[in-house]
XYZ file of C-alpha atoms in Angstrom:
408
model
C -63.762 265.804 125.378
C -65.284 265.840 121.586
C -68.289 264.219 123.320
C -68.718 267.365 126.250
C -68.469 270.051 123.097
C -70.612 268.290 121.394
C -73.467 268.078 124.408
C -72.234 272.062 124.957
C -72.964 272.824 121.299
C -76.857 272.769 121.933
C -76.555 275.823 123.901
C -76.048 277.751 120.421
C -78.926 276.162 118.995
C -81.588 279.657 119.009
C -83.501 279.685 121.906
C -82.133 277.085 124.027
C -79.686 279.543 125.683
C -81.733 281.597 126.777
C -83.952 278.544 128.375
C -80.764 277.391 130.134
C -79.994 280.777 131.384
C -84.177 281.337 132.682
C -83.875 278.167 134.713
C -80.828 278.745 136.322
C -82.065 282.100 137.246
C -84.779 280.402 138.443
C -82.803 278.005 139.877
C -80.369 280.592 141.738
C -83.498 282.491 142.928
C -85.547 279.041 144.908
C -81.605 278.137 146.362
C -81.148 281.574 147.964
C -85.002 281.909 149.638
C -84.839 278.577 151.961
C -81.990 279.936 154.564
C -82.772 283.139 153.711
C -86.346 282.696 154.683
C -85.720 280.335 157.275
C -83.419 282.518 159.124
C -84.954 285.840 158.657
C -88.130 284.482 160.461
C -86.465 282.934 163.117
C -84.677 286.065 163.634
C -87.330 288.413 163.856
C -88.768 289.505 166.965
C -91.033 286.687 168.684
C -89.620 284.757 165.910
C -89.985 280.932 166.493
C -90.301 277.477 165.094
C -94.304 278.061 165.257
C -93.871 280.813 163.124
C -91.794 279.345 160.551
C -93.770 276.827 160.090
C -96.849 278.312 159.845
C -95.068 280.441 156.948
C -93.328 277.561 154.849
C -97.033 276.013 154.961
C -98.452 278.766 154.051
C -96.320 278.694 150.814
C -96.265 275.151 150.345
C -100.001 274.382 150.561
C -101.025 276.339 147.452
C -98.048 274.568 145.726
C -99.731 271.591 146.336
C -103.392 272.769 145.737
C -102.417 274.574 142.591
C -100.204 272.256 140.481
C -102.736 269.976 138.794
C -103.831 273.739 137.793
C -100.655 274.800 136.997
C -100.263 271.405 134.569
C -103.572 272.681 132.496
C -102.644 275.930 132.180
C -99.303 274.990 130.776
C -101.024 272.603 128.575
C -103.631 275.295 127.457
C -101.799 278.587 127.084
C -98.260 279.571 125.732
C -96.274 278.416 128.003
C -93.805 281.088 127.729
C -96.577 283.714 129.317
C -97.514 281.169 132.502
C -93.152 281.078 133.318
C -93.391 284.973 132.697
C -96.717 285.298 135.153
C -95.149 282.889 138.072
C -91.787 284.600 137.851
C -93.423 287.560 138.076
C -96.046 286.296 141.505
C -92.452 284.870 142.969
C -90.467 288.110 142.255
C -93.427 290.124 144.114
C -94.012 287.745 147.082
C -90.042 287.286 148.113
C -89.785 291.334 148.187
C -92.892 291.476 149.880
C -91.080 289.380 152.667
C -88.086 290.616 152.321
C -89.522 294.127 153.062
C -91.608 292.920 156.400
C -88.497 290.992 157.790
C -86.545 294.204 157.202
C -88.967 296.257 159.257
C -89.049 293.549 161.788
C -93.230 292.623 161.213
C -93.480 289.430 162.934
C -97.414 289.449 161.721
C -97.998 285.806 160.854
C -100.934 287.198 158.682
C -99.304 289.496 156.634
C -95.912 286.692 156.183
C -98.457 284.227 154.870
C -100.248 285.933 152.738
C -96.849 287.506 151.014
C -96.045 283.319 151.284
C -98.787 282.062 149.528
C -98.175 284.194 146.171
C -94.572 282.296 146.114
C -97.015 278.780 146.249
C -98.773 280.097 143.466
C -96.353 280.644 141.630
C -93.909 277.910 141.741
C -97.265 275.430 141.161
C -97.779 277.963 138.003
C -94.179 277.418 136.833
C -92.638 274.114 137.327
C -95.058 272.369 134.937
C -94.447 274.926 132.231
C -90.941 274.903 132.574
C -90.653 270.945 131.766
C -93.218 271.206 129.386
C -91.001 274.339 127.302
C -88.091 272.377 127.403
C -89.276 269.625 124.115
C -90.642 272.768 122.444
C -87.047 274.619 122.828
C -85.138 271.578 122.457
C -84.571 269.202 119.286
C -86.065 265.919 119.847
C -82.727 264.434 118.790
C -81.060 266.132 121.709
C -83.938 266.105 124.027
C -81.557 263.368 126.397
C -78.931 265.813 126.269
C -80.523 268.810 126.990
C -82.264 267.264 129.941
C -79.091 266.321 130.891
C -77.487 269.443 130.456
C -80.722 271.671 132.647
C -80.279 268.764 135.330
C -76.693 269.340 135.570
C -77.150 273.370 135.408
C -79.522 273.123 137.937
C -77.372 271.114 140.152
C -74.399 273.399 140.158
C -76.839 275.956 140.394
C -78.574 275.139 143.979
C -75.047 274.698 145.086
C -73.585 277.992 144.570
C -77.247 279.537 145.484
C -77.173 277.910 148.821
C -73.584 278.750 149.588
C -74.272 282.324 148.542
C -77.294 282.582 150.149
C -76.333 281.129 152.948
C -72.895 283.844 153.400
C -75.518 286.907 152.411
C -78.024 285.851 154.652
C -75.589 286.092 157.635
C -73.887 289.083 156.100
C -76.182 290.887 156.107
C -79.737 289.138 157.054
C -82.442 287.065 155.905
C -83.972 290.434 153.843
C -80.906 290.559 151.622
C -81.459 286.556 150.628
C -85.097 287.034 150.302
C -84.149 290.449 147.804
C -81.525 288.232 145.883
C -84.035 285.829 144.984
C -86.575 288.640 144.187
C -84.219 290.095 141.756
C -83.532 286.368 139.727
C -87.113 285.650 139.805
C -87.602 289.379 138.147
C -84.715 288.344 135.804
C -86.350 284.796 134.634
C -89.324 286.624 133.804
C -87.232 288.617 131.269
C -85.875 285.845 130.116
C -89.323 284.433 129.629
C -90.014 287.483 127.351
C -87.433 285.969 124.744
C -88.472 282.882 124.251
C -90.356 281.550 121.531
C -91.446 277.504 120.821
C -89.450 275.594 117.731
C -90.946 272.582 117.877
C -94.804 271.002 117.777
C -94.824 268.487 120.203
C -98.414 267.531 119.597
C -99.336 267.318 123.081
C -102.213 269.706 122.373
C -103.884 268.690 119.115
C -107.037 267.041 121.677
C -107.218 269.011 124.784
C -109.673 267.198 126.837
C -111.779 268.646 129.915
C -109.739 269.367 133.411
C -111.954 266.584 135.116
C -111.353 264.337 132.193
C -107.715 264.414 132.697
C -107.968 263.923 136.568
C -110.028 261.097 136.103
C -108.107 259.807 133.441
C -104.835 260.221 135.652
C -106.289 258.969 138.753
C -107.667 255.203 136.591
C -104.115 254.942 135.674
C -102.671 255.813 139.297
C -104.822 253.312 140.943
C -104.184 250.422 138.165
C -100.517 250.588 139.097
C -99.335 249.359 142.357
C -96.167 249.779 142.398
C -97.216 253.407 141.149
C -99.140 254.139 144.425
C -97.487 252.368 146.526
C -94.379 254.657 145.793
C -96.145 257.675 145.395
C -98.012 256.697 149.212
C -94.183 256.459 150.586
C -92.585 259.269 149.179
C -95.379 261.417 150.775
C -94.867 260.252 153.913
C -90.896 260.733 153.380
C -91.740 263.998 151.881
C -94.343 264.998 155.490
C -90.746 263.928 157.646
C -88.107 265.618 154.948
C -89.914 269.026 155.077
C -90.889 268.881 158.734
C -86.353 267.983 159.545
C -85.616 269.961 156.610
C -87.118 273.109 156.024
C -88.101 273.756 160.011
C -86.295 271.913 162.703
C -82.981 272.285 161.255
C -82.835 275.579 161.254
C -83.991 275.520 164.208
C -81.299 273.437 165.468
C -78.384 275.172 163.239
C -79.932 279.004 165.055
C -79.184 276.900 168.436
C -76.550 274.359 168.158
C -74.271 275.078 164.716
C -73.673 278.571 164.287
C -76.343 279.435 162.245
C -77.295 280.347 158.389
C -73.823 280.022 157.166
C -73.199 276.399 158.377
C -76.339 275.127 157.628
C -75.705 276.316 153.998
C -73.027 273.959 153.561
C -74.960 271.365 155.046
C -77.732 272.228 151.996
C -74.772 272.732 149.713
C -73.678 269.192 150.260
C -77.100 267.944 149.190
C -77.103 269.337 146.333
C -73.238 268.105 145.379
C -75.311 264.619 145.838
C -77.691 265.585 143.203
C -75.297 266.855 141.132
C -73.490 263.039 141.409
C -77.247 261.691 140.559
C -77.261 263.231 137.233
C -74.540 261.613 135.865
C -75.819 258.316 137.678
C -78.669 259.064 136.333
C -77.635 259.001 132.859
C -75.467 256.011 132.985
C -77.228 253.568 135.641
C -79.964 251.428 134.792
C -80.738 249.127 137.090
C -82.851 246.182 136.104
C -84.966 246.799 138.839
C -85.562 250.546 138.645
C -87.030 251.041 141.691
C -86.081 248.543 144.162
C -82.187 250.013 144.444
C -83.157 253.330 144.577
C -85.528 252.723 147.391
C -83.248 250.690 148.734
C -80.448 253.614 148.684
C -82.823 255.829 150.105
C -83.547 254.372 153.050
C -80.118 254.219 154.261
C -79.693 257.866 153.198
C -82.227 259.608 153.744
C -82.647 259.526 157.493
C -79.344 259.765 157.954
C -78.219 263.212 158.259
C -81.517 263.705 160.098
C -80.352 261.243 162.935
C -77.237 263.009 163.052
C -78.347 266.120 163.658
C -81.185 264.912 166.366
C -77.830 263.279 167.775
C -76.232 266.329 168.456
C -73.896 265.091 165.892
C -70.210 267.655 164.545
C -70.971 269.614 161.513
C -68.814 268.184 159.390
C -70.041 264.472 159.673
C -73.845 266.181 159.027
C -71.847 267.725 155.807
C -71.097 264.165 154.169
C -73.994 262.290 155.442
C -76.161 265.036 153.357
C -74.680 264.414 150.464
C -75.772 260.633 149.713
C -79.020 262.221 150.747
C -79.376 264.199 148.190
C -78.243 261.811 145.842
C -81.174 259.552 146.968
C -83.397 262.180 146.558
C -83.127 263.102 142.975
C -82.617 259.538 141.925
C -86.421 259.230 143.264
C -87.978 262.763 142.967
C -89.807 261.564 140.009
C -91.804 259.284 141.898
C -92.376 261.720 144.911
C -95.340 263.187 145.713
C -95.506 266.850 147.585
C -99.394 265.851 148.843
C -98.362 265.529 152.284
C -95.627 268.038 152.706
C -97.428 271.261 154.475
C -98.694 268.853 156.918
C -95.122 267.834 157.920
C -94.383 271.671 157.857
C -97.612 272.360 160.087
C -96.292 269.983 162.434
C -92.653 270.734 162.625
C -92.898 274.169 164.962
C -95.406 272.750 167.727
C -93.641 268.977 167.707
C -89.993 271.278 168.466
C -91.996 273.113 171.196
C -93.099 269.936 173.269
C -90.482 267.653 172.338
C -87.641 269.920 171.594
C -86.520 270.245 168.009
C -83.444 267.499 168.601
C -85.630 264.498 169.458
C -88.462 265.650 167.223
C -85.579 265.714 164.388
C -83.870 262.525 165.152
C -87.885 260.601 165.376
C -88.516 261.916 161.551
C -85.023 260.345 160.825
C -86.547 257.074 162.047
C -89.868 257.077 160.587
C -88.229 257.672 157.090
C -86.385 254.332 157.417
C -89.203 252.243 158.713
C -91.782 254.527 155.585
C -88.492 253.197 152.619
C -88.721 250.049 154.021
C -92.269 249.078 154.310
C -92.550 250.175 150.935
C -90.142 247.640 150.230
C -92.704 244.777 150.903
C -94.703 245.775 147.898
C -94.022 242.532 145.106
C -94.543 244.905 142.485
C -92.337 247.783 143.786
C -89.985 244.913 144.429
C -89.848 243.262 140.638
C -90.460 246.312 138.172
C -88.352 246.384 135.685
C -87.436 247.923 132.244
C -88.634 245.857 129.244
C -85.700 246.069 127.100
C -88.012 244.551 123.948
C -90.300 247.834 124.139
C -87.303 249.925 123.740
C -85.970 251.245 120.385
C -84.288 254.241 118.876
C -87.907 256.257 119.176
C -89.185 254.417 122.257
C -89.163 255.329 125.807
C -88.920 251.859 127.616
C -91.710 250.991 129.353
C -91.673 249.043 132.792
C -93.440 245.598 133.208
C -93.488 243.826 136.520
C -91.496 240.383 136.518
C -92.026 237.400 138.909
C -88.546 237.813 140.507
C -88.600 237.559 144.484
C -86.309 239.767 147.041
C -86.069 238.493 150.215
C -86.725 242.145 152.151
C -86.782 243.053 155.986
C -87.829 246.218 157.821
């Protein structure tokens, strides 16, 4: 107990508050828009799976395109001002939605092009966000705090997707989508407020933008458990957003009832990542990313497989869970390159295959993708050097000549 007031305390420390209450906002604002979204497009007139997933790509390919840009910017101006200028894109895009699936405008030019501001601005704010949180933060309670956001978070996404999941078939995908306009406007409020403590020194040499691609890419490429995990995880990501973010809707319009249920099915994922934080803060593995890859090849595919199986709700419920568990044990090592390709592909593989069978195959292909990542030596016998650790070290990983006997 003395230990939890002690974490809570940092939340009077000036400033850090107000960051926790921005990124829950922000939080709250990205759980409502998926079934929201989702929903509102398959229920407009002429509405399909085509349609949604030209949309969602249309959002998430200038999310990809724009983040290395959203990383320099962060780096380059206050980072307070880029959160305040993405809120702001977000806030406008989501009512711009909101108003054509209200009037029933089934235009896939005009949805896209509201879409693509919401891209824009999520690649604008997730790198500033992380990169505010040292400069808020103490560096003697950086753990905790990090800690504390994940945790935030967590809850957060669950009562977003619950709530947007009851207001969405309350009342229709426009009242989501106008929820998560209004927390967006709110975060950029927030954003307003806040004001750095603390010099991390990350920008006493700001190199060129090329330099620092090339200079990332050398150290990608030297790495191969590195790429090797990043290569997976976009493939897992192409098959996640294709079964996540476009067939099942699609299924839970046909088969389970809808936005509500298929909140709970997205509110069970994110009880799994609230169960990863606080594995995440007590389990190190010796092998940091050999479990994990291991756990997410049973779990990831599974609720997929379930639902392409015509599976009950409920059983989709707890398989989504360990899912999402999976997920944020690895989402530092994923990669988002892939991901509007798997939403490109989603609408036309559910109209020539059906979206059940198209569903269950990305199910598949994410056990076979975990697993042939598995045959990697390196991805196999990283582990954390314990003799590079200290009080004011991060420990580093080193690769260690210790063999795992592995199958597909």
């Amino acid at each position: 107990m003395n230990s939890w007031r002690k974490d809570l305390s940092l939340l009077r420390e000036p400033g850090v508050g107000l960051l926790f209450a921005g990124r829950t906002l922000n939080t709250l604002g990205m759980s409502f828009a998926p079934v929201a979204l989702s929903f509102g497009i398959l229920g407009l007139p002429g509405g399909s799976a085509s349609l949604l997933s030209i949309v969602l790509a249309a959002e998430s390919i200038p999310l990809v395109l724009f983040l290395l840009v959203g990383g320099a910017l962060a780096d380059r101006l206050p980072r307070q001002r880029v959160i305040m200028a993405s809120q702001v894109l977000a806030s406008v895009s989501y009512t711009a939605l909101a108003s054509l699936i209200a009037l029933g405008v089934a235009n896939a030019y005009a949805l896209c092009a509201a879409a693509v501001l919401s891209g824009v601005g999520a690649a604008m704010g997730f790198p500033a966000f992380t990169g505010l949180i040292p400069q808020i933060v103490a560096p003697d309670r950086l753990q905790t705090g990090n800690a504390l956001l994940s945790f935030c978070a967590a809850v957060a996404r669950i009562a977003g997707v619950v709530a947007g999941g009851v207001v969405t078939a309350v009342i229709g995908g426009a009242g989501g989508l106008g929820v998560s306009a209004l927390m967006y406007a709110l975060t950029a409020a927030t954003a307003v407020r806040l004001h750095p403590r603390y010099n991390t020194g990350a920008r006493d040499v700001v190199p060129g933008l090329v330099s620092d691609m090339k200079e990332g890419w050398r150290e990608f490429v030297s790495r191969e458990w590195l790429w090797v995990v990043v290569a997976a995880w976009s493939l897992l990501n192409m098959c996640f957003n294709a079964a996540h973010a476009v067939l099942g809707p699609v299924i839970a319009k046909e088969r389970l009832g809808g936005a509500e249920p298929w909140s709970w099915v997205l509110a069970a994922e994110s009880v799994g990542e609230v169960i990863a934080v606080f594995v995440a803060m007590r389990w190190r593995p010796r092998h940091p990313l050999l479990k994990p890859l291991i756990i997410t090849m049973i779990a990831m595919p599974a609720p997929f497989t379930m639902l392409g199986l015509s599976a009950p709700l409920w059983a989709i419920i707890v398989a989504s869970a360990p899912m999402g568990l999976a997920f944020m044990v690895f989402d530092a090592m994923g990669s988002f390159m892939l991901g509007p390709v798997g939403l490109l592909i989603a609408g036309p593989l559910a109209a020539h295959v059906g979206a059940a069978p198209a569903t269950f195959g990305c199910g598949v292909l994410m056990f076979l993708i975990a697993g042939v990542a598995l045959f990697s030596r390196d991805v196999r016998t990283l582990e954390w050097s314990e003799a590079t650790s200290g009080p004011d070290r991060t420990p580093e990983l080193v690769s260690t000549p210790v063999e795992v006997t592995v199958s597909a």
